[in-house]
C-alpha cells in the first residue's frame, strides 16, 4: 500500500493539472489503484467513457453494507464515507429526485432568470463604485449564488455569514469534528427555518416542501440544507475559476467582448476546463456487487472514485484538453462534459448553475472590458481543506 499514489494530489498551480494525476493519465490506463487521505485503498477512474458509464451504473452506490468498516476519502462528514441505507438507497434516491425536480423545472427557471440577471447587475454596480483592485470572489462569485439560493429556498440573506461558516466547516476534509459540528449546525438551522415556515409560508422551496404529502420536518430540513450547500458552494467555485481562466488565457476575454453570442459556449467550457483543486478526489461510490472496470476486477464493497474533472480532460474526447477555449462548444457541438454528472444522478440544479454563470459572464465582460488580474496567477491560493476547493480570493483591477 505504501507504493500507491496518495490522494489528494498536490497541485502547485491552480490552472495546471496535478503532476501525479497527469502521470497517471499519461499511462493510458483509465483506472488506477490509489490510497486515500484516510489511508484506505480505492480505485480512481479517470477515463471519460469509464466515468460516464459508471455514473449511470446502478451496481455502484453511495451506501455500504458495513459502513463502519468502509473505505473513506477523508474526514468530511458530508462525502468522506458511505451515505444512506444500503437496502433502500435506490428507492430513497428516486424519491428525493421526485421531490426536488419540480422546483428546478424549466418554468421556474425562466421566472428566476430575470431575477438572477438583476442581482448580477446590482453587484456589478457596486463593484464599479469601488477603487481597484478588488476581490472578485468577495464582490461577485460569493454573494451572487448565496443571494440566489436564499431567494429560491426562502433563507434570510442576513444569515449568510452563519450558514456560509457552517457549510465550509461541513466540507472540511481534514477535521472530522469540525465537519460534524458544521453539519449539525446546518441541520439545526434548517429545522428552525422549517418551523418558521409553518407560521410564515412563502413562495419558496421550503414552504412548498412543507405542503407536500408525507414529509416530516426533519426530512425537509435535510433536503433544504443539502440544496443550500450544493446550490451555492459549487457555483461560487465555478464563477471564480471561470473568471480566472478567461483573464489568463490570451484572447478569451476579448472574444466574449467582441462576440457576446459566445457566452453560452463559454459557460460550458468554464464548466469543463478547471483542474481539480482542494481536498476532493472524485465522486465516491461503493461497488454493490463484483464488477469489472476497463478489464480490472472491482470487488463488492470497494470504493470507486469517479474523477469527473480528469474525465473532462481525457484527450480521447477533448483534443488538447488542458487548453481553455470558449470556441470548443460553439456552433452545433453539444456539451459532452461531466461537470454535472450523468444519468440518474445528473445534478438537479444544473439549469440554475448555467443561468448564474451566463448572467455573470454576459455582464461582467462588457462592464469591465479591461479587467485583469491584480497579482500573478501563481500567487493565488486555493482552498485545500475544503471538499469543493476554489479560490480563496481573486484580486482584479481594471
mmCIF file of C-alpha atoms in Angstrom:
data_model
loop_
_atom_site.group_PDB
_atom_site.id
_atom_site.type_symbol
_atom_site.label_atom_id
_atom_site.label_comp_id
_atom_site.label_asym_id
_atom_site.label_seq_id
_atom_site.Cartn_x
_atom_site.Cartn_y
_atom_site.Cartn_z
ATOM 1 C CA UNK A 1 0.000 0.000 0.000
ATOM 2 C CA UNK A 2 2.914 2.360 0.660
ATOM 3 C CA UNK A 3 3.742 2.443 -3.064
ATOM 4 C CA UNK A 4 0.254 3.503 -4.162
ATOM 5 C CA UNK A 5 -0.319 7.081 -5.338
ATOM 6 C CA UNK A 6 -1.594 9.140 -2.402
ATOM 7 C CA UNK A 7 -4.675 11.341 -2.630
ATOM 8 C CA UNK A 8 -5.230 14.247 -2.811
ATOM 9 C CA UNK A 9 -2.625 15.029 -5.441
ATOM 10 C CA UNK A 10 -0.587 18.184 -4.947
ATOM 11 C CA UNK A 11 -1.489 20.886 -7.460
ATOM 12 C CA UNK A 12 1.174 23.626 -7.364
ATOM 13 C CA UNK A 13 -0.627 25.870 -9.879
ATOM 14 C CA UNK A 14 -4.422 26.425 -9.945
ATOM 15 C CA UNK A 15 -4.540 26.326 -13.747
ATOM 16 C CA UNK A 16 -2.359 23.294 -14.345
ATOM 17 C CA UNK A 17 -3.050 19.624 -13.715
ATOM 18 C CA UNK A 18 -1.561 17.969 -10.661
ATOM 19 C CA UNK A 19 1.677 16.346 -11.891
ATOM 20 C CA UNK A 20 0.843 12.990 -10.258
ATOM 21 C CA UNK A 21 -2.583 12.908 -11.909
ATOM 22 C CA UNK A 22 -1.088 13.873 -15.265
ATOM 23 C CA UNK A 23 1.387 10.996 -14.914
ATOM 24 C CA UNK A 24 -1.448 8.527 -14.236
ATOM 25 C CA UNK A 25 -3.418 9.723 -17.250
ATOM 26 C CA UNK A 26 -0.313 9.552 -19.425
ATOM 27 C CA UNK A 27 -0.168 5.784 -18.864
ATOM 28 C CA UNK A 28 -3.288 5.412 -20.998
ATOM 29 C CA UNK A 29 -4.996 3.274 -18.359
ATOM 30 C CA UNK A 30 -8.353 4.725 -17.228
ATOM 31 C CA UNK A 31 -8.396 3.011 -13.789
ATOM 32 C CA UNK A 32 -5.778 3.279 -11.040
ATOM 33 C CA UNK A 33 -5.266 1.806 -7.599
ATOM 34 C CA UNK A 34 -4.706 4.648 -5.103
ATOM 35 C CA UNK A 35 -4.622 5.371 -1.388
ATOM 36 C CA UNK A 36 -6.944 7.993 0.090
ATOM 37 C CA UNK A 37 -6.187 10.657 2.660
ATOM 38 C CA UNK A 38 -7.666 8.274 5.251
ATOM 39 C CA UNK A 39 -5.158 5.567 4.323
ATOM 40 C CA UNK A 40 -7.672 3.315 2.563
ATOM 41 C CA UNK A 41 -7.218 1.726 -0.830
ATOM 42 C CA UNK A 42 -9.601 2.681 -3.628
ATOM 43 C CA UNK A 43 -9.999 2.630 -7.391
ATOM 44 C CA UNK A 44 -9.580 6.004 -9.123
ATOM 45 C CA UNK A 45 -11.316 6.170 -12.510
ATOM 46 C CA UNK A 46 -10.044 8.921 -14.828
ATOM 47 C CA UNK A 47 -11.141 7.842 -18.329
ATOM 48 C CA UNK A 48 -14.113 9.684 -19.808
ATOM 49 C CA UNK A 49 -16.008 6.678 -21.152
ATOM 50 C CA UNK A 50 -15.479 4.724 -17.938
ATOM 51 C CA UNK A 51 -16.545 7.588 -15.639
ATOM 52 C CA UNK A 52 -19.584 8.372 -17.779
ATOM 53 C CA UNK A 53 -20.671 4.762 -17.816
ATOM 54 C CA UNK A 54 -20.184 4.260 -14.081
ATOM 55 C CA UNK A 55 -22.138 7.397 -13.208
ATOM 56 C CA UNK A 56 -25.194 5.660 -14.660
ATOM 57 C CA UNK A 57 -24.343 2.165 -13.388
ATOM 58 C CA UNK A 58 -26.640 1.029 -10.562
ATOM 59 C CA UNK A 59 -24.021 -1.503 -9.459
ATOM 60 C CA UNK A 60 -22.360 1.465 -7.721
ATOM 61 C CA UNK A 61 -23.892 3.462 -4.896
ATOM 62 C CA UNK A 62 -23.251 5.897 -2.078
ATOM 63 C CA UNK A 63 -24.143 3.406 0.663
ATOM 64 C CA UNK A 64 -22.249 0.415 2.036
ATOM 65 C CA UNK A 65 -23.482 -2.760 3.774
ATOM 66 C CA UNK A 66 -20.859 -2.299 6.526
ATOM 67 C CA UNK A 67 -20.393 1.474 6.815
ATOM 68 C CA UNK A 68 -18.214 1.347 9.935
ATOM 69 C CA UNK A 69 -15.558 -0.600 8.016
ATOM 70 C CA UNK A 70 -15.932 1.044 4.608
ATOM 71 C CA UNK A 71 -13.082 2.920 2.967
ATOM 72 C CA UNK A 72 -13.180 6.699 3.337
ATOM 73 C CA UNK A 73 -11.704 9.517 1.283
ATOM 74 C CA UNK A 74 -11.167 11.834 4.244
ATOM 75 C CA UNK A 75 -12.750 13.282 7.349
ATOM 76 C CA UNK A 76 -15.633 15.192 5.799
ATOM 77 C CA UNK A 77 -18.931 14.154 7.369
ATOM 78 C CA UNK A 78 -20.599 15.059 4.075
ATOM 79 C CA UNK A 79 -18.814 12.933 1.480
ATOM 80 C CA UNK A 80 -15.903 11.281 3.238
ATOM 81 C CA UNK A 81 -17.607 7.904 3.543
ATOM 82 C CA UNK A 82 -20.845 5.992 2.975
ATOM 83 C CA UNK A 83 -24.180 7.796 2.924
ATOM 84 C CA UNK A 84 -27.685 6.369 3.167
ATOM 85 C CA UNK A 85 -29.194 2.950 3.767
ATOM 86 C CA UNK A 86 -27.793 0.106 1.662
ATOM 87 C CA UNK A 87 -31.146 -1.685 1.488
ATOM 88 C CA UNK A 88 -33.208 1.324 0.401
ATOM 89 C CA UNK A 89 -30.681 3.604 -1.351
ATOM 90 C CA UNK A 90 -32.144 3.333 -4.850
ATOM 91 C CA UNK A 91 -35.706 3.902 -3.702
ATOM 92 C CA UNK A 92 -34.643 6.778 -1.439
ATOM 93 C CA UNK A 93 -32.731 8.413 -4.278
ATOM 94 C CA UNK A 94 -35.651 8.208 -6.699
ATOM 95 C CA UNK A 95 -37.972 9.688 -4.070
ATOM 96 C CA UNK A 96 -35.579 12.540 -3.330
ATOM 97 C CA UNK A 97 -35.297 13.477 -7.002
ATOM 98 C CA UNK A 98 -39.064 13.321 -7.435
ATOM 99 C CA UNK A 99 -39.477 15.735 -4.518
ATOM 100 C CA UNK A 100 -36.866 18.240 -5.702
ATOM 101 C CA UNK A 101 -37.131 18.134 -9.511
ATOM 102 C CA UNK A 102 -40.304 20.281 -9.729
ATOM 103 C CA UNK A 103 -38.519 23.159 -8.007
ATOM 104 C CA UNK A 104 -35.990 23.292 -10.864
ATOM 105 C CA UNK A 105 -38.487 22.923 -13.713
ATOM 106 C CA UNK A 106 -37.960 24.953 -16.924
ATOM 107 C CA UNK A 107 -40.892 27.195 -15.979
ATOM 108 C CA UNK A 108 -39.496 28.055 -12.565
ATOM 109 C CA UNK A 109 -36.041 28.619 -14.033
ATOM 110 C CA UNK A 110 -37.427 31.006 -16.657
ATOM 111 C CA UNK A 111 -39.002 33.078 -13.905
ATOM 112 C CA UNK A 112 -35.787 33.042 -11.901
ATOM 113 C CA UNK A 113 -33.554 34.044 -14.825
ATOM 114 C CA UNK A 114 -34.636 37.695 -14.816
ATOM 115 C CA UNK A 115 -34.072 37.899 -11.071
ATOM 116 C CA UNK A 116 -30.562 36.434 -11.384
ATOM 117 C CA UNK A 117 -29.701 38.965 -14.062
ATOM 118 C CA UNK A 118 -30.968 41.799 -11.848
ATOM 119 C CA UNK A 119 -28.968 40.585 -8.857
ATOM 120 C CA UNK A 120 -25.842 40.276 -11.010
ATOM 121 C CA UNK A 121 -26.273 43.801 -12.346
ATOM 122 C CA UNK A 122 -26.640 45.147 -8.814
ATOM 123 C CA UNK A 123 -23.435 43.501 -7.633
ATOM 124 C CA UNK A 124 -21.563 44.846 -10.658
ATOM 125 C CA UNK A 125 -22.971 48.321 -9.984
ATOM 126 C CA UNK A 126 -21.417 48.087 -6.540
ATOM 127 C CA UNK A 127 -18.113 46.876 -7.981
ATOM 128 C CA UNK A 128 -17.955 49.836 -10.376
ATOM 129 C CA UNK A 129 -18.040 52.159 -7.388
ATOM 130 C CA UNK A 130 -15.009 50.533 -5.779
ATOM 131 C CA UNK A 131 -11.459 51.700 -6.135
ATOM 132 C CA UNK A 132 -9.451 48.934 -7.837
ATOM 133 C CA UNK A 133 -8.012 46.485 -7.082
ATOM 134 C CA UNK A 134 -10.891 44.450 -5.691
ATOM 135 C CA UNK A 135 -11.519 40.825 -4.778
ATOM 136 C CA UNK A 136 -13.869 39.368 -7.399
ATOM 137 C CA UNK A 137 -14.642 36.440 -5.119
ATOM 138 C CA UNK A 138 -15.922 38.714 -2.363
ATOM 139 C CA UNK A 139 -17.633 41.142 -4.769
ATOM 140 C CA UNK A 140 -19.379 38.703 -7.129
ATOM 141 C CA UNK A 141 -18.509 34.993 -7.064
ATOM 142 C CA UNK A 142 -19.573 34.526 -3.440
ATOM 143 C CA UNK A 143 -22.589 36.828 -2.949
ATOM 144 C CA UNK A 144 -24.463 36.009 -6.174
ATOM 145 C CA UNK A 145 -25.002 32.261 -5.613
ATOM 146 C CA UNK A 146 -25.856 32.941 -1.970
ATOM 147 C CA UNK A 147 -28.425 35.582 -2.917
ATOM 148 C CA UNK A 148 -29.980 33.272 -5.491
ATOM 149 C CA UNK A 149 -30.199 30.181 -3.299
ATOM 150 C CA UNK A 150 -31.561 32.258 -0.414
ATOM 151 C CA UNK A 151 -34.405 33.526 -2.577
ATOM 152 C CA UNK A 152 -35.080 30.082 -4.016
ATOM 153 C CA UNK A 153 -35.203 28.332 -0.652
ATOM 154 C CA UNK A 154 -36.637 31.128 1.466
ATOM 155 C CA UNK A 155 -33.488 31.558 3.573
ATOM 156 C CA UNK A 156 -32.833 35.033 5.060
ATOM 157 C CA UNK A 157 -29.856 36.610 3.290
ATOM 158 C CA UNK A 158 -28.818 38.292 6.528
ATOM 159 C CA UNK A 159 -27.968 34.811 7.854
ATOM 160 C CA UNK A 160 -25.387 34.280 5.092
ATOM 161 C CA UNK A 161 -22.293 34.632 7.281
ATOM 162 C CA UNK A 162 -23.584 31.993 9.672
ATOM 163 C CA UNK A 163 -24.611 29.350 7.154
ATOM 164 C CA UNK A 164 -21.555 30.044 4.990
ATOM 165 C CA UNK A 165 -19.351 29.269 8.003
ATOM 166 C CA UNK A 166 -21.330 26.071 8.655
ATOM 167 C CA UNK A 167 -21.100 24.880 5.044
ATOM 168 C CA UNK A 168 -17.345 25.492 4.966
ATOM 169 C CA UNK A 169 -16.954 23.592 8.236
ATOM 170 C CA UNK A 170 -19.111 20.709 6.989
ATOM 171 C CA UNK A 171 -16.945 20.436 3.865
ATOM 172 C CA UNK A 172 -13.689 20.224 5.861
ATOM 173 C CA UNK A 173 -11.817 17.124 4.673
ATOM 174 C CA UNK A 174 -9.160 17.228 7.394
ATOM 175 C CA UNK A 175 -11.014 17.823 10.654
ATOM 176 C CA UNK A 176 -13.835 15.325 11.282
ATOM 177 C CA UNK A 177 -15.029 17.036 14.479
ATOM 178 C CA UNK A 178 -15.303 20.400 12.722
ATOM 179 C CA UNK A 179 -17.094 18.802 9.771
ATOM 180 C CA UNK A 180 -19.617 17.050 12.015
ATOM 181 C CA UNK A 181 -20.238 20.194 14.047
ATOM 182 C CA UNK A 182 -20.782 22.259 10.902
ATOM 183 C CA UNK A 183 -23.191 19.676 9.534
ATOM 184 C CA UNK A 184 -25.062 19.595 12.847
ATOM 185 C CA UNK A 185 -25.345 23.385 12.973
ATOM 186 C CA UNK A 186 -26.577 23.473 9.397
ATOM 187 C CA UNK A 187 -29.241 20.841 10.078
ATOM 188 C CA UNK A 188 -30.400 22.639 13.244
ATOM 189 C CA UNK A 189 -30.672 25.851 11.233
ATOM 190 C CA UNK A 190 -32.730 24.009 8.611
ATOM 191 C CA UNK A 191 -35.144 22.761 11.281
ATOM 192 C CA UNK A 192 -35.521 26.334 12.547
ATOM 193 C CA UNK A 193 -36.414 27.549 9.043
ATOM 194 C CA UNK A 194 -38.944 24.753 8.554
ATOM 195 C CA UNK A 195 -40.654 25.610 11.846
ATOM 196 C CA UNK A 196 -40.756 29.263 10.859
ATOM 197 C CA UNK A 197 -42.352 28.432 7.515
ATOM 198 C CA UNK A 198 -45.122 26.637 9.392
ATOM 199 C CA UNK A 199 -46.371 30.032 10.567
ATOM 200 C CA UNK A 200 -44.989 32.206 7.747
ATOM 201 C CA UNK A 201 -45.299 30.292 4.450
ATOM 202 C CA UNK A 202 -43.991 31.903 1.306
ATOM 203 C CA UNK A 203 -43.352 31.171 -2.370
ATOM 204 C CA UNK A 204 -40.156 29.200 -1.798
ATOM 205 C CA UNK A 205 -38.867 25.632 -1.797
ATOM 206 C CA UNK A 206 -39.084 25.107 1.959
ATOM 207 C CA UNK A 207 -42.697 26.284 2.038
ATOM 208 C CA UNK A 208 -43.637 24.079 -0.916
ATOM 209 C CA UNK A 209 -41.936 21.057 0.649
ATOM 210 C CA UNK A 210 -43.893 21.666 3.846
ATOM 211 C CA UNK A 211 -47.087 21.486 1.819
ATOM 212 C CA UNK A 212 -46.110 18.144 0.256
ATOM 213 C CA UNK A 213 -47.647 14.881 1.457
ATOM 214 C CA UNK A 214 -45.726 12.545 3.760
ATOM 215 C CA UNK A 215 -42.746 14.776 4.558
ATOM 216 C CA UNK A 216 -41.648 15.377 8.137
ATOM 217 C CA UNK A 217 -39.827 18.481 9.336
ATOM 218 C CA UNK A 218 -36.509 16.664 9.706
ATOM 219 C CA UNK A 219 -36.573 15.388 6.129
ATOM 220 C CA UNK A 220 -37.488 18.829 4.806
ATOM 221 C CA UNK A 221 -34.642 20.351 6.823
ATOM 222 C CA UNK A 222 -32.201 17.763 5.464
ATOM 223 C CA UNK A 223 -33.269 18.283 1.837
ATOM 224 C CA UNK A 224 -33.266 22.060 2.168
ATOM 225 C CA UNK A 225 -29.822 22.267 3.724
ATOM 226 C CA UNK A 226 -28.437 19.881 1.110
ATOM 227 C CA UNK A 227 -29.722 22.296 -1.527
ATOM 228 C CA UNK A 228 -28.310 25.250 0.393
ATOM 229 C CA UNK A 229 -24.853 23.671 0.396
ATOM 230 C CA UNK A 230 -24.828 22.319 -3.157
ATOM 231 C CA UNK A 231 -26.754 25.285 -4.550
ATOM 232 C CA UNK A 232 -24.166 27.898 -3.725
ATOM 233 C CA UNK A 233 -20.808 26.319 -2.882
ATOM 234 C CA UNK A 234 -20.031 24.751 -6.262
ATOM 235 C CA UNK A 235 -21.240 27.787 -8.222
ATOM 236 C CA UNK A 236 -19.003 30.088 -6.169
ATOM 237 C CA UNK A 237 -16.066 27.934 -7.246
ATOM 238 C CA UNK A 238 -17.089 27.887 -10.932
ATOM 239 C CA UNK A 239 -17.545 31.659 -11.170
ATOM 240 C CA UNK A 240 -14.120 32.282 -9.660
ATOM 241 C CA UNK A 241 -12.292 29.689 -11.742
ATOM 242 C CA UNK A 242 -14.156 30.708 -14.888
ATOM 243 C CA UNK A 243 -13.148 34.344 -14.463
ATOM 244 C CA UNK A 244 -9.564 33.295 -13.801
ATOM 245 C CA UNK A 245 -9.435 31.175 -16.962
ATOM 246 C CA UNK A 246 -10.910 33.957 -19.072
ATOM 247 C CA UNK A 247 -8.486 36.514 -17.653
ATOM 248 C CA UNK A 248 -5.364 34.386 -18.023
ATOM 249 C CA UNK A 249 -5.932 32.726 -21.418
ATOM 250 C CA UNK A 250 -4.922 35.130 -24.202
ATOM 251 C CA UNK A 251 -7.788 36.293 -26.384
ATOM 252 C CA UNK A 252 -10.630 34.716 -24.420
ATOM 253 C CA UNK A 253 -11.923 37.803 -22.581
ATOM 254 C CA UNK A 254 -11.723 39.762 -25.826
ATOM 255 C CA UNK A 255 -13.577 37.030 -27.715
ATOM 256 C CA UNK A 256 -16.587 37.387 -25.400
ATOM 257 C CA UNK A 257 -16.385 41.158 -25.617
ATOM 258 C CA UNK A 258 -16.438 41.067 -29.421
ATOM 259 C CA UNK A 259 -18.926 38.198 -29.731
ATOM 260 C CA UNK A 260 -21.438 38.170 -26.861
ATOM 261 C CA UNK A 261 -23.233 35.265 -28.505
ATOM 262 C CA UNK A 262 -20.341 33.038 -27.428
ATOM 263 C CA UNK A 263 -21.282 33.301 -23.741
ATOM 264 C CA UNK A 264 -23.351 30.053 -23.609
ATOM 265 C CA UNK A 265 -20.477 28.139 -25.224
ATOM 266 C CA UNK A 266 -18.029 29.818 -22.857
ATOM 267 C CA UNK A 267 -20.135 28.721 -19.878
ATOM 268 C CA UNK A 268 -19.850 25.090 -20.985
ATOM 269 C CA UNK A 269 -16.080 25.443 -21.272
ATOM 270 C CA UNK A 270 -15.970 27.082 -17.827
ATOM 271 C CA UNK A 271 -17.771 24.006 -16.515
ATOM 272 C CA UNK A 272 -15.387 21.589 -18.272
ATOM 273 C CA UNK A 273 -11.967 23.163 -18.079
ATOM 274 C CA UNK A 274 -10.933 23.845 -14.443
ATOM 275 C CA UNK A 275 -8.406 21.457 -12.993
ATOM 276 C CA UNK A 276 -9.350 19.653 -9.794
ATOM 277 C CA UNK A 277 -8.330 21.560 -6.668
ATOM 278 C CA UNK A 278 -8.871 21.360 -2.940
ATOM 279 C CA UNK A 279 -9.477 18.191 -0.943
ATOM 280 C CA UNK A 280 -11.698 16.384 -3.422
ATOM 281 C CA UNK A 281 -10.614 13.130 -5.024
ATOM 282 C CA UNK A 282 -13.522 12.368 -7.306
ATOM 283 C CA UNK A 283 -17.095 11.311 -6.591
ATOM 284 C CA UNK A 284 -17.016 8.449 -4.057
ATOM 285 C CA UNK A 285 -19.008 5.330 -4.832
ATOM 286 C CA UNK A 286 -19.035 1.766 -3.496
ATOM 287 C CA UNK A 287 -19.426 -1.382 -5.566
ATOM 288 C CA UNK A 288 -22.697 -3.067 -4.625
ATOM 289 C CA UNK A 289 -21.518 -6.277 -6.299
ATOM 290 C CA UNK A 290 -18.442 -7.637 -8.048
ATOM 291 C CA UNK A 291 -17.836 -5.976 -11.405
ATOM 292 C CA UNK A 292 -15.151 -5.133 -13.929
ATOM 293 C CA UNK A 293 -13.993 -1.660 -14.945
ATOM 294 C CA UNK A 294 -11.773 -1.490 -18.033
ATOM 295 C CA UNK A 295 -10.992 -5.165 -17.527
ATOM 296 C CA UNK A 296 -9.948 -4.768 -13.880
ATOM 297 C CA UNK A 297 -11.859 -6.622 -11.144
ATOM 298 C CA UNK A 298 -13.620 -4.459 -8.549
ATOM 299 C CA UNK A 299 -14.874 -6.413 -5.541
ATOM 300 C CA UNK A 300 -18.201 -5.724 -3.849
ATOM 301 C CA UNK A 301 -17.756 -3.117 -1.109
ATOM 302 C CA UNK A 302 -14.649 -1.498 -2.604
ATOM 303 C CA UNK A 303 -14.510 2.271 -3.050
ATOM 304 C CA UNK A 304 -14.555 3.607 -6.608
ATOM 305 C CA UNK A 305 -13.704 7.291 -7.103
ATOM 306 C CA UNK A 306 -15.195 8.776 -10.261
ATOM 307 C CA UNK A 307 -12.947 11.681 -11.223
ATOM 308 C CA UNK A 308 -15.180 13.764 -13.487
ATOM 309 C CA UNK A 309 -12.556 16.506 -13.750
ATOM 310 C CA UNK A 310 -9.926 14.104 -15.031
ATOM 311 C CA UNK A 311 -12.523 12.601 -17.385
ATOM 312 C CA UNK A 312 -13.234 16.079 -18.730
ATOM 313 C CA UNK A 313 -9.526 16.300 -19.609
ATOM 314 C CA UNK A 314 -9.400 12.972 -21.439
ATOM 315 C CA UNK A 315 -7.613 13.693 -24.750
ATOM 316 C CA UNK A 316 -9.562 10.899 -26.438
ATOM 317 C CA UNK A 317 -12.690 13.039 -26.102
ATOM 318 C CA UNK A 318 -11.357 16.595 -25.729
ATOM 319 C CA UNK A 319 -8.479 17.448 -28.080
ATOM 320 C CA UNK A 320 -5.770 19.464 -26.328
ATOM 321 C CA UNK A 321 -7.795 19.134 -23.096
ATOM 322 C CA UNK A 322 -5.723 21.481 -20.938
ATOM 323 C CA UNK A 323 -6.371 24.348 -23.339
ATOM 324 C CA UNK A 324 -9.221 26.659 -22.299
ATOM 325 C CA UNK A 325 -11.132 27.653 -25.427
ATOM 326 C CA UNK A 326 -14.529 29.378 -25.475
ATOM 327 C CA UNK A 327 -14.952 28.154 -29.056
ATOM 328 C CA UNK A 328 -14.779 24.484 -28.036
ATOM 329 C CA UNK A 329 -18.560 24.245 -27.718
ATOM 330 C CA UNK A 330 -19.513 26.871 -30.297
ATOM 331 C CA UNK A 331 -21.813 26.118 -33.212
ATOM 332 C CA UNK A 332 -23.843 22.924 -33.019
ATOM 333 C CA UNK A 333 -21.435 20.955 -30.829
ATOM 334 C CA UNK A 334 -23.222 19.598 -27.782
ATOM 335 C CA UNK A 335 -21.595 19.841 -24.375
ATOM 336 C CA UNK A 336 -20.078 16.462 -23.540
ATOM 337 C CA UNK A 337 -18.550 17.335 -20.191
ATOM 338 C CA UNK A 338 -19.431 15.583 -16.949
ATOM 339 C CA UNK A 339 -19.377 18.619 -14.657
ATOM 340 C CA UNK A 340 -22.979 17.898 -13.633
ATOM 341 C CA UNK A 341 -22.610 14.121 -13.695
ATOM 342 C CA UNK A 342 -24.590 11.842 -15.974
ATOM 343 C CA UNK A 343 -27.604 9.578 -15.946
ATOM 344 C CA UNK A 344 -29.900 9.152 -12.943
ATOM 345 C CA UNK A 345 -27.610 11.231 -10.715
ATOM 346 C CA UNK A 346 -27.306 14.167 -13.099
ATOM 347 C CA UNK A 347 -27.334 17.337 -10.989
ATOM 348 C CA UNK A 348 -30.852 18.667 -10.445
ATOM 349 C CA UNK A 349 -29.519 22.190 -10.052
ATOM 350 C CA UNK A 350 -27.643 22.252 -13.376
ATOM 351 C CA UNK A 351 -30.124 24.666 -15.043
ATOM 352 C CA UNK A 352 -29.754 27.146 -12.174
ATOM 353 C CA UNK A 353 -25.952 26.994 -12.270
ATOM 354 C CA UNK A 354 -25.996 27.680 -16.017
ATOM 355 C CA UNK A 355 -28.329 30.649 -15.509
ATOM 356 C CA UNK A 356 -25.991 32.151 -12.912
ATOM 357 C CA UNK A 357 -22.841 31.598 -14.958
ATOM 358 C CA UNK A 358 -24.483 33.038 -18.063
ATOM 359 C CA UNK A 359 -25.634 36.122 -16.162
ATOM 360 C CA UNK A 360 -22.149 36.649 -14.740
ATOM 361 C CA UNK A 361 -20.129 36.389 -17.926
ATOM 362 C CA UNK A 362 -22.657 38.122 -20.172
ATOM 363 C CA UNK A 363 -22.493 41.174 -17.879
ATOM 364 C CA UNK A 364 -19.023 41.114 -16.301
ATOM 365 C CA UNK A 365 -17.054 41.219 -19.552
ATOM 366 C CA UNK A 366 -18.807 44.221 -21.195
ATOM 367 C CA UNK A 367 -18.976 46.129 -17.891
ATOM 368 C CA UNK A 368 -15.236 45.618 -17.315
ATOM 369 C CA UNK A 369 -13.632 45.234 -20.767
ATOM 370 C CA UNK A 370 -10.148 45.952 -19.399
ATOM 371 C CA UNK A 371 -10.319 43.775 -16.294
ATOM 372 C CA UNK A 372 -7.118 41.873 -15.497
ATOM 373 C CA UNK A 373 -5.521 40.045 -12.604
ATOM 374 C CA UNK A 374 -4.007 42.249 -9.933
ATOM 375 C CA UNK A 375 -1.473 39.566 -8.922
ATOM 376 C CA UNK A 376 0.334 36.796 -10.821
ATOM 377 C CA UNK A 377 -1.827 33.696 -11.180
ATOM 378 C CA UNK A 378 0.746 31.523 -9.409
ATOM 379 C CA UNK A 379 0.276 33.623 -6.256
ATOM 380 C CA UNK A 380 -3.427 32.789 -5.979
ATOM 381 C CA UNK A 381 -4.372 30.469 -3.132
ATOM 382 C CA UNK A 382 -6.733 27.524 -3.490
ATOM 383 C CA UNK A 383 -8.717 26.051 -0.593
ATOM 384 C CA UNK A 384 -7.010 22.735 0.142
ATOM 385 C CA UNK A 385 -9.026 21.742 3.192
ATOM 386 C CA UNK A 386 -12.465 22.134 1.614
ATOM 387 C CA UNK A 387 -14.220 19.466 -0.398
ATOM 388 C CA UNK A 388 -15.093 21.807 -3.251
ATOM 389 C CA UNK A 389 -11.785 23.661 -3.402
ATOM 390 C CA UNK A 390 -11.956 27.024 -5.175
ATOM 391 C CA UNK A 391 -10.006 30.240 -4.889
ATOM 392 C CA UNK A 392 -9.560 31.957 -1.532
ATOM 393 C CA UNK A 393 -9.661 35.298 -3.344
ATOM 394 C CA UNK A 394 -9.359 36.661 -6.871
ATOM 395 C CA UNK A 395 -7.764 40.135 -6.889
ATOM 396 C CA UNK A 396 -8.567 42.051 -10.090
ATOM 397 C CA UNK A 397 -8.075 45.540 -11.424
ATOM 398 C CA UNK A 398 -9.443 47.490 -14.402
#
